[in-house]
mmCIF file of C-alpha atoms in Angstrom:
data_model
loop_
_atom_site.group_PDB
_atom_site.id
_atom_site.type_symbol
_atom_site.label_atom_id
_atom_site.label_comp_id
_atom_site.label_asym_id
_atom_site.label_seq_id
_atom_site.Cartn_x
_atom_site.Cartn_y
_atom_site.Cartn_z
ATOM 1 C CA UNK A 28 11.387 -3.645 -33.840
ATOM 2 C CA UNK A 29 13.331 -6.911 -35.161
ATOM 3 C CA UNK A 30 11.730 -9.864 -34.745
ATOM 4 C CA UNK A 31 13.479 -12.167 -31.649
ATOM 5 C CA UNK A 32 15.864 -15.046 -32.922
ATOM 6 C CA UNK A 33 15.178 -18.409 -31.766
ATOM 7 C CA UNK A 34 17.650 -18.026 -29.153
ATOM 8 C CA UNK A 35 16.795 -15.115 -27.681
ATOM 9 C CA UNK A 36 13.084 -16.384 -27.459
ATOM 10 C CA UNK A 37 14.596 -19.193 -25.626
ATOM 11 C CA UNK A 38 16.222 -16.999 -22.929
ATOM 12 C CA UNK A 39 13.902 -14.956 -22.503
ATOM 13 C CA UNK A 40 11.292 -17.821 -21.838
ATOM 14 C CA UNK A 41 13.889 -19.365 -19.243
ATOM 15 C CA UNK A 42 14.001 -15.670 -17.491
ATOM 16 C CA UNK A 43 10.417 -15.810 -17.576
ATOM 17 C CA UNK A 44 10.883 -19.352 -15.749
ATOM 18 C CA UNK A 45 13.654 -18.101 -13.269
ATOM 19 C CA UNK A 46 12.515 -18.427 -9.344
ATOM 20 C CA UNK A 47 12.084 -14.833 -9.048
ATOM 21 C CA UNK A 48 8.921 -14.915 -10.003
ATOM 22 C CA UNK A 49 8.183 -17.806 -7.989
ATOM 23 C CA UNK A 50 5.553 -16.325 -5.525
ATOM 24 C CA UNK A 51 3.431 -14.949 -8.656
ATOM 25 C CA UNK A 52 3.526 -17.768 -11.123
ATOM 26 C CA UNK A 53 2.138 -20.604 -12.092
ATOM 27 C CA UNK A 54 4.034 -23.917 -12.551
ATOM 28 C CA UNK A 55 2.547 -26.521 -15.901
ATOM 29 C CA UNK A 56 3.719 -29.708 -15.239
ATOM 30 C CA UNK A 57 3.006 -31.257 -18.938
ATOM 31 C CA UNK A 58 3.727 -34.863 -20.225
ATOM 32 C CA UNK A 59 3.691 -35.631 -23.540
ATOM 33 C CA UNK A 60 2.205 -38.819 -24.778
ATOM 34 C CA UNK A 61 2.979 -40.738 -28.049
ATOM 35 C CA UNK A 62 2.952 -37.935 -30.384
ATOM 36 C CA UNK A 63 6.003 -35.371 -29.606
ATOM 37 C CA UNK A 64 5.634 -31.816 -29.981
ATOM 38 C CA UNK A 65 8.766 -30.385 -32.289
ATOM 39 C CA UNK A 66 9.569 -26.855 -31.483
ATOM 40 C CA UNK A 67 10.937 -24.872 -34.035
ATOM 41 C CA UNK A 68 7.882 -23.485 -35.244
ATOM 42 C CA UNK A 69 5.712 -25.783 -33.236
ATOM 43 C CA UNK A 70 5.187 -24.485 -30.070
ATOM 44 C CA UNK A 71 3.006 -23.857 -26.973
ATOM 45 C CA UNK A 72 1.772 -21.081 -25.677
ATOM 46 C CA UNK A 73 0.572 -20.587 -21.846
ATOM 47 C CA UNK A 74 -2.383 -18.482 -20.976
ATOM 48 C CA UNK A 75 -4.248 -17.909 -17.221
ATOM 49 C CA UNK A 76 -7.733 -16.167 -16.726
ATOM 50 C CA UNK A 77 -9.047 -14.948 -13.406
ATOM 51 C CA UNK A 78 -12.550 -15.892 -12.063
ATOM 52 C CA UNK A 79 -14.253 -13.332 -14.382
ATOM 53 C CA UNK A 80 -12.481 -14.645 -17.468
ATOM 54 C CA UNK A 81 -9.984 -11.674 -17.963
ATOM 55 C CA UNK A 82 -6.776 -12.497 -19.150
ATOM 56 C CA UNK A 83 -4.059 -12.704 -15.838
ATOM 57 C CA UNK A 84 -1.053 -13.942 -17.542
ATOM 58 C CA UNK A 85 0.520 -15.304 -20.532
ATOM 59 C CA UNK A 86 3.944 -16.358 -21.899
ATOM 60 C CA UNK A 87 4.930 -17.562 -25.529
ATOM 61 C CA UNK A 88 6.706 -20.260 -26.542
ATOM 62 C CA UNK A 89 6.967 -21.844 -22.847
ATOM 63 C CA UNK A 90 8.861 -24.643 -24.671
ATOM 64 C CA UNK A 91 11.478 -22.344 -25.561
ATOM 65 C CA UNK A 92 11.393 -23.326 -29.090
ATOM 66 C CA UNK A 93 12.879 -26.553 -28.201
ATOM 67 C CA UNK A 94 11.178 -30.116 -28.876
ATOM 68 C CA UNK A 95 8.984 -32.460 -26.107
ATOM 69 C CA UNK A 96 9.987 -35.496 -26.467
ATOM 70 C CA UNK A 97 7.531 -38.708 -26.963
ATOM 71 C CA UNK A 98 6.480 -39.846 -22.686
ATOM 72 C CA UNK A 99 8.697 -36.798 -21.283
ATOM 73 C CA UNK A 100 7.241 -34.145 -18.688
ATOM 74 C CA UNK A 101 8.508 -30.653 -18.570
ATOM 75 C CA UNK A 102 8.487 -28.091 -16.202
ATOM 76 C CA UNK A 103 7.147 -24.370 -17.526
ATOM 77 C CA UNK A 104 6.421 -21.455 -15.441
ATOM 78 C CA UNK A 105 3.625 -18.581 -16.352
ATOM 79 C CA UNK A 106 3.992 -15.407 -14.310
ATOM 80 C CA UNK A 107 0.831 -13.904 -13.226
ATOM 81 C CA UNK A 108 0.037 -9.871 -13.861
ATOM 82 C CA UNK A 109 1.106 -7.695 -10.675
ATOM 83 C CA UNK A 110 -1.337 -8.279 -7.969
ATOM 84 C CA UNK A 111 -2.994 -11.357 -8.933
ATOM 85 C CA UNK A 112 -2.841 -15.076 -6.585
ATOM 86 C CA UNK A 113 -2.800 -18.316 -7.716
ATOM 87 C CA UNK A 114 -6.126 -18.017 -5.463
ATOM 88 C CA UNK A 115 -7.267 -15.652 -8.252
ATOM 89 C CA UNK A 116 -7.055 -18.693 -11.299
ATOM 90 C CA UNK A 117 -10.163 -19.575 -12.843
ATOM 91 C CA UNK A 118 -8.931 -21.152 -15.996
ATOM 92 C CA UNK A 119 -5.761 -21.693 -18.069
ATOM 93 C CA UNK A 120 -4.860 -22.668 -21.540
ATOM 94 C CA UNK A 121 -2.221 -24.225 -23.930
ATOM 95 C CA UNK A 122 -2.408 -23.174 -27.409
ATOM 96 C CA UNK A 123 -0.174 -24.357 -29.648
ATOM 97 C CA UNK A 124 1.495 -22.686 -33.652
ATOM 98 C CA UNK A 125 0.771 -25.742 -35.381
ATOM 99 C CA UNK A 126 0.016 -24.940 -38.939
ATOM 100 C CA UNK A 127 -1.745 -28.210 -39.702
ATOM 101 C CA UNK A 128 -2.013 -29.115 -43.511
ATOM 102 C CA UNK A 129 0.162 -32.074 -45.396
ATOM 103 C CA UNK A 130 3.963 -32.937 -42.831
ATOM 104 C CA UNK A 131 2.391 -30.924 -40.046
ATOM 105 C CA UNK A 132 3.249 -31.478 -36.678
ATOM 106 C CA UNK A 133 0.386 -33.141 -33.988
ATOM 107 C CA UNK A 134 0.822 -33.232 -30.324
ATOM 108 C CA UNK A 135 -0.428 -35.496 -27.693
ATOM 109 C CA UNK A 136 -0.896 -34.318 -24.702
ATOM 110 C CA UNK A 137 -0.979 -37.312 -21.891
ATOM 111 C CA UNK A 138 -0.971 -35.306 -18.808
ATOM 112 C CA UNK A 139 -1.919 -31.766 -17.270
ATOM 113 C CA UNK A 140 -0.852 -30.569 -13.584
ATOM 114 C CA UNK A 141 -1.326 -26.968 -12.806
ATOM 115 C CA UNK A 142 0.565 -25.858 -9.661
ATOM 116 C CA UNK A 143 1.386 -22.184 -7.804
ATOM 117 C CA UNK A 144 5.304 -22.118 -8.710
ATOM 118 C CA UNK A 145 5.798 -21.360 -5.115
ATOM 119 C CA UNK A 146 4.389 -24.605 -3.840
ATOM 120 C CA UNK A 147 3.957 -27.715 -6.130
ATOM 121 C CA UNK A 148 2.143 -29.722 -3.397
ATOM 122 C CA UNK A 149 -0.704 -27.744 -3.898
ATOM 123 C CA UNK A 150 -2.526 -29.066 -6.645
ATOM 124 C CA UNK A 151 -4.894 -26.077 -8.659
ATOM 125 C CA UNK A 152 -5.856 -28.667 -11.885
ATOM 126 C CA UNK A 153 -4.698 -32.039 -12.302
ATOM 127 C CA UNK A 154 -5.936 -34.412 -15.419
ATOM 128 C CA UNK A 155 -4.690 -37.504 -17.010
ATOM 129 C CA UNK A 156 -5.648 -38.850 -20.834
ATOM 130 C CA UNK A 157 -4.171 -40.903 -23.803
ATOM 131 C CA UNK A 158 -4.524 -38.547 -24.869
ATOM 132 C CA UNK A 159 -5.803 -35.662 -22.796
ATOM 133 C CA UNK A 160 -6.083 -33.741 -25.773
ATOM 134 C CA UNK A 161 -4.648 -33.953 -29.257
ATOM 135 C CA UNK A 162 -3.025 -30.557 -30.810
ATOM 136 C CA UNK A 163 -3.655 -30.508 -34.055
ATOM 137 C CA UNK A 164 -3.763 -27.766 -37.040
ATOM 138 C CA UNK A 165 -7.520 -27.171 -36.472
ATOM 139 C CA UNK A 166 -7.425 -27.802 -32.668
ATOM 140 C CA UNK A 167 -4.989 -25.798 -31.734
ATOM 141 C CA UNK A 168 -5.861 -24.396 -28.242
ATOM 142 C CA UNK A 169 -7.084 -26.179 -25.323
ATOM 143 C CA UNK A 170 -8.835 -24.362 -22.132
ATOM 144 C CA UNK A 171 -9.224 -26.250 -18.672
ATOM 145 C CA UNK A 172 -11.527 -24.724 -15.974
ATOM 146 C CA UNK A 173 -9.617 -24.870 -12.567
ATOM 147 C CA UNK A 174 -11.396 -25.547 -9.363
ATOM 148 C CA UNK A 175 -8.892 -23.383 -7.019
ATOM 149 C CA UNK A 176 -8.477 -25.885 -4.105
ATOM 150 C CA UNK A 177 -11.581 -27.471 -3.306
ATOM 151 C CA UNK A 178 -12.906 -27.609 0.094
ATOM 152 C CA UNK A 179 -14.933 -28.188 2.948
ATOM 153 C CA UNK A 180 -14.442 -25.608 5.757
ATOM 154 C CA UNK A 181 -13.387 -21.308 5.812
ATOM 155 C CA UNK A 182 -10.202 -22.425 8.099
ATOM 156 C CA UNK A 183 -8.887 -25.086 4.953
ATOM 157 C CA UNK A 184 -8.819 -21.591 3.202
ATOM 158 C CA UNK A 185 -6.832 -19.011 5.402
ATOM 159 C CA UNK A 186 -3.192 -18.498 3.925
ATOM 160 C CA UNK A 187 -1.821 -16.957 6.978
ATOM 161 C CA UNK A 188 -2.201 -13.288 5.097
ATOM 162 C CA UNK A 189 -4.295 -10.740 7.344
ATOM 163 C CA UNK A 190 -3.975 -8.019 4.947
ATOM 164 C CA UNK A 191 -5.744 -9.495 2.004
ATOM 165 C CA UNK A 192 -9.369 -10.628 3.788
ATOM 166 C CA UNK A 193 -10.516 -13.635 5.275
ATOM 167 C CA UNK A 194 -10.541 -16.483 2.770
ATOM 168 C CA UNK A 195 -13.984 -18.432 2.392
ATOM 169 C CA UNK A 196 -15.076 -21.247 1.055
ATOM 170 C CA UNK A 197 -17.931 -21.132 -1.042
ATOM 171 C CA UNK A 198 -19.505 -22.677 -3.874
ATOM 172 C CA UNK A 199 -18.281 -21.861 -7.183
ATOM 173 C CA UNK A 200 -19.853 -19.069 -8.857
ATOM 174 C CA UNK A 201 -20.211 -21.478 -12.079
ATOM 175 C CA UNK A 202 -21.291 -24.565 -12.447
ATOM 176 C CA UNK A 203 -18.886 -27.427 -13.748
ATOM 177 C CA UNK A 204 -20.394 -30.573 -15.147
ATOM 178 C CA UNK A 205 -23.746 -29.302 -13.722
ATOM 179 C CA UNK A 206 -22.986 -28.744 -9.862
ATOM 180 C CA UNK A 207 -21.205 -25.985 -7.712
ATOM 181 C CA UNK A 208 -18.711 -27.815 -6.146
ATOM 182 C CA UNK A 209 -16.986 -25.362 -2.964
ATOM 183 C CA UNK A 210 -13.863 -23.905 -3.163
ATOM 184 C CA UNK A 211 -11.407 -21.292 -1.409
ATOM 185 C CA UNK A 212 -12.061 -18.034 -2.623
ATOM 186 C CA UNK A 213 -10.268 -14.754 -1.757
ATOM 187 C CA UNK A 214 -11.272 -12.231 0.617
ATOM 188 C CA UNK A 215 -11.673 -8.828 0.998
ATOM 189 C CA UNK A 216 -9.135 -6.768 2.334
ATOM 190 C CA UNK A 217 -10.002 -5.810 5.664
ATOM 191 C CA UNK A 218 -10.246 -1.769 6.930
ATOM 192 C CA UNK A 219 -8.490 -1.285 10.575
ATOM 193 C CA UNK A 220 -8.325 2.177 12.052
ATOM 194 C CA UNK A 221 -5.349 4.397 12.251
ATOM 195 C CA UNK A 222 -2.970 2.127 15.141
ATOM 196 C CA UNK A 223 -4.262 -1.201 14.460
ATOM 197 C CA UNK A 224 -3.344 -3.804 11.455
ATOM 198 C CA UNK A 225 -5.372 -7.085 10.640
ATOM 199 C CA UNK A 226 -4.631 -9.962 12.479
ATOM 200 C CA UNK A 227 -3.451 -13.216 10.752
ATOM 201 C CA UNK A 228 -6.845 -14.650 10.008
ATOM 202 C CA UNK A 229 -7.921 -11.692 7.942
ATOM 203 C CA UNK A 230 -11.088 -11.250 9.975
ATOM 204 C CA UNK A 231 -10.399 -8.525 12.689
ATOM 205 C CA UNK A 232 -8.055 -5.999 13.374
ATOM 206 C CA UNK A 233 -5.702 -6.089 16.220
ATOM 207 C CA UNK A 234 -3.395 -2.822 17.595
ATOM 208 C CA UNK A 235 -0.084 -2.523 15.611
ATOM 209 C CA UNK A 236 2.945 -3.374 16.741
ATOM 210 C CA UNK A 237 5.285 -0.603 18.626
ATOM 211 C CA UNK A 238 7.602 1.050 16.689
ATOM 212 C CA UNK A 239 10.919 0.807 18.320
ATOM 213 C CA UNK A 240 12.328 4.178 19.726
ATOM 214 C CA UNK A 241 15.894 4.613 20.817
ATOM 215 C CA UNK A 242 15.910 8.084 21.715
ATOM 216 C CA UNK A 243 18.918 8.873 23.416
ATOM 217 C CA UNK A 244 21.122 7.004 20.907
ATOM 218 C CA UNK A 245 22.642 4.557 23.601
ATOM 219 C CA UNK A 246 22.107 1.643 21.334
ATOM 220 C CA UNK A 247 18.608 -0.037 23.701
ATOM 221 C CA UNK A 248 15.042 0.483 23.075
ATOM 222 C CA UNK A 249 12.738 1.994 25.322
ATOM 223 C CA UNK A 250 10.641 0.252 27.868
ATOM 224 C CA UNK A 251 7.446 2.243 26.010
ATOM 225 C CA UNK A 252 8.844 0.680 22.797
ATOM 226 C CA UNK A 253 9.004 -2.656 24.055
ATOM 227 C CA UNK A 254 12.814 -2.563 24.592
ATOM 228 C CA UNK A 255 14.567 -2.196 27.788
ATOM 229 C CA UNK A 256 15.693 0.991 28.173
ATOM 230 C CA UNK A 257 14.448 2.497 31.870
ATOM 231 C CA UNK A 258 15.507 5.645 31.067
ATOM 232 C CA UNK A 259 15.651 6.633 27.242
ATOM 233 C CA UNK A 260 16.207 10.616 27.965
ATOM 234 C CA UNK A 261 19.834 9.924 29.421
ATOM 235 C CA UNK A 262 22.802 8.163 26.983
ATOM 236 C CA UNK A 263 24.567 7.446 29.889
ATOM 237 C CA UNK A 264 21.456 4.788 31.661
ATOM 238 C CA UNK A 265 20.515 1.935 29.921
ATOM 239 C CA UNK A 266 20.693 -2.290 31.004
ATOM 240 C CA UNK A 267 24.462 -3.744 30.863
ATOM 241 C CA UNK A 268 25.797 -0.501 31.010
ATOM 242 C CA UNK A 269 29.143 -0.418 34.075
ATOM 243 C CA UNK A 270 27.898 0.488 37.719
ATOM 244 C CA UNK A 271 30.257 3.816 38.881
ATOM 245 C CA UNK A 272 30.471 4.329 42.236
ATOM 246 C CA UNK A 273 29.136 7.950 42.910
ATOM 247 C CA UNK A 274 28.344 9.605 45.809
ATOM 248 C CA UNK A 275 24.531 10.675 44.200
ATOM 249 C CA UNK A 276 23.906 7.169 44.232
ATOM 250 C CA UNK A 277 22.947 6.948 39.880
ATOM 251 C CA UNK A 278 22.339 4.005 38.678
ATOM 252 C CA UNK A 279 23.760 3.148 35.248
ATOM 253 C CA UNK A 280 22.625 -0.014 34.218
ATOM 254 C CA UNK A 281 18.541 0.304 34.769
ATOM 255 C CA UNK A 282 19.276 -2.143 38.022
ATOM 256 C CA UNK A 283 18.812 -0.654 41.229
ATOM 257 C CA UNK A 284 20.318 -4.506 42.706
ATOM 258 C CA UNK A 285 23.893 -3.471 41.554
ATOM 259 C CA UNK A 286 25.868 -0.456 42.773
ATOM 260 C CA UNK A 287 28.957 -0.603 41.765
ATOM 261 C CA UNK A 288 32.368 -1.993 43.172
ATOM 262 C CA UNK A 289 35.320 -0.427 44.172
ATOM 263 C CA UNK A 290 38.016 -0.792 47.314
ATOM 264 C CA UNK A 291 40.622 1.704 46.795
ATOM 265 C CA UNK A 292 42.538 1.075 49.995
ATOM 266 C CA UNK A 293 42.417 -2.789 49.915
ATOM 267 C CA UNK A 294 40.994 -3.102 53.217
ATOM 268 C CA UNK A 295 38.461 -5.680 51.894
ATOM 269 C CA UNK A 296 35.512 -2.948 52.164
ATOM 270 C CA UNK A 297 33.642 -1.580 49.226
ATOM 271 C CA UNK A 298 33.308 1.931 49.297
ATOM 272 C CA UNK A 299 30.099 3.531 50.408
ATOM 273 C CA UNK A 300 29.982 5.515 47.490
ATOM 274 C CA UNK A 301 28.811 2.244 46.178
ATOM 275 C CA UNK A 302 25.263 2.058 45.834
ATOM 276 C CA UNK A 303 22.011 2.994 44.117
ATOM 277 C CA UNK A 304 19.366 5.828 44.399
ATOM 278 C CA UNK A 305 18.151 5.801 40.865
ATOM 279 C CA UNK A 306 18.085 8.470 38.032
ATOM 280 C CA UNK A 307 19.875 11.808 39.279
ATOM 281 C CA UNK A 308 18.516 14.054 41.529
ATOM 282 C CA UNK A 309 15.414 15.955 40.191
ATOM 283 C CA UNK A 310 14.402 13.468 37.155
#
């Protein structure tokens, strides 16, 4: 296989970067402090690792190949493996191609925000240095533990998504800087029998909603369904359909209040054909 051009490493790190992978990625929000990273062959890499330290996600060359300028802050998206959440995120890395060695290239980085792409008010790591930490040929790589939201209470953790578990928040399952600090972590996904789905909060099932059924084909739901249909066995019976006046009384629009109007001799009379009985005889 031919090795990629610059170019078409650029594109395909901006494709990489495109919102359509905004609801499983992660957004870097890095600033670069007095020491510029070049591109070219000076570059960063992006790497995220789920709570048990397994590798979730990685792109090359986030940068695109292209330089960070001295006190500028650029936007660079990671997308996660099918499957995993930003909730997921125990750690992520930079680690940069800098050979090191006499003219090679340092970076400074001054600033570090880590957000889900889908939501960059919600903060997953967040540091500030001069620098943070300096790339250099023998320090090339950089890991930052992430505290996934911390919190306080199970209900700061819920994210609205039945299907996956009830969120919890617990302490951490490792210790940073020598305590457990608590944090959302994900749940479980809940079990329902056959007819019911989880509810929103993840932590009970509730019955599942009623498929709509339009039987007959006259365009409205049954009343079993949750539609409005009184009578889903006849095309010709459903709400809004026109009143007839018939002398068996049927009612066509699933409203036994209306019955029809019609005064064929203009005497000012309606007919007494006009009225209501119901279905037709025998249903």
């Amino acid at each position: 296989m031919k090795t990629p051009m610059p170019m078409q490493a650029f594109l395909l790190s901006l494709l990489l970067a495109s919102p359509a992978f905004a609801d499983e990625a992660l957004t870097f929000h890095v600033t670069t402090g007095g020491d510029d990273l070049r591109g070219g062959n000076d570059n960063v890499h992006l790497r995220a690792y789920g709570n048990d330290g397994r590798l979730v996600g990685s792109v090359d060359n986030a940068n695109g190949l292209q330089r960070l300028a001295d006190h500028t802050t650029r936007q660079m998206n990671l997308r996660l493996q099918p499957g995993v959440r930003w909730q997921d995120i125990g750690a992520v890395e930079l680690v940069t191609t800098l050979g090191g060695g006499v003219g090679g290239d340092n970076w400074n980085l001054e600033q570090l925000r880590v957000t889900p792409a889908s939501d960059h008010r919600r903060v997953l790591f967040e540091a500030t240095g001069r620098p943070l930490f300096r790339f250099t040929g023998e320090a090339r790589a950089k890991r930052f533990p992430v505290l996934v939201h911390q919190c306080s209470a199970d209900a700061e953790c819920n994210n609205g998504v039945g299907a996956d578990g009830a969120e919890r928040c617990l302490p951490t399952p490792r210790r940073i800087d020598g305590q457990r600090p608590r944090q959302c972590q994900a749940g479980q996904p809940l079990g329902c029998p056959p007819g019911q789905v989880p509810a929103a909060d993840g932590r009970r099932c509730e019955p599942a909603p009623l498929r709509p059924v339009d039987a007959d084909g006259d365009g409205v739901d049954s009343v079993a369904t949750g539609g409005a249909d009184c009578d889903d066995s006849d095309r010709n019976r459903y709400p809004g359909n026109i009143e007839v006046c018939d002398a068996d009384g049927f009612d066509e629009d699933c409203d036994l209040q209306t019955g029809g109007s019609r005064d064929a001799d203009g005497d000012g009379f309606n007919d007494s054909a006009c009225f209501n009985w119901g279905p037709p005889p025998g249903r």
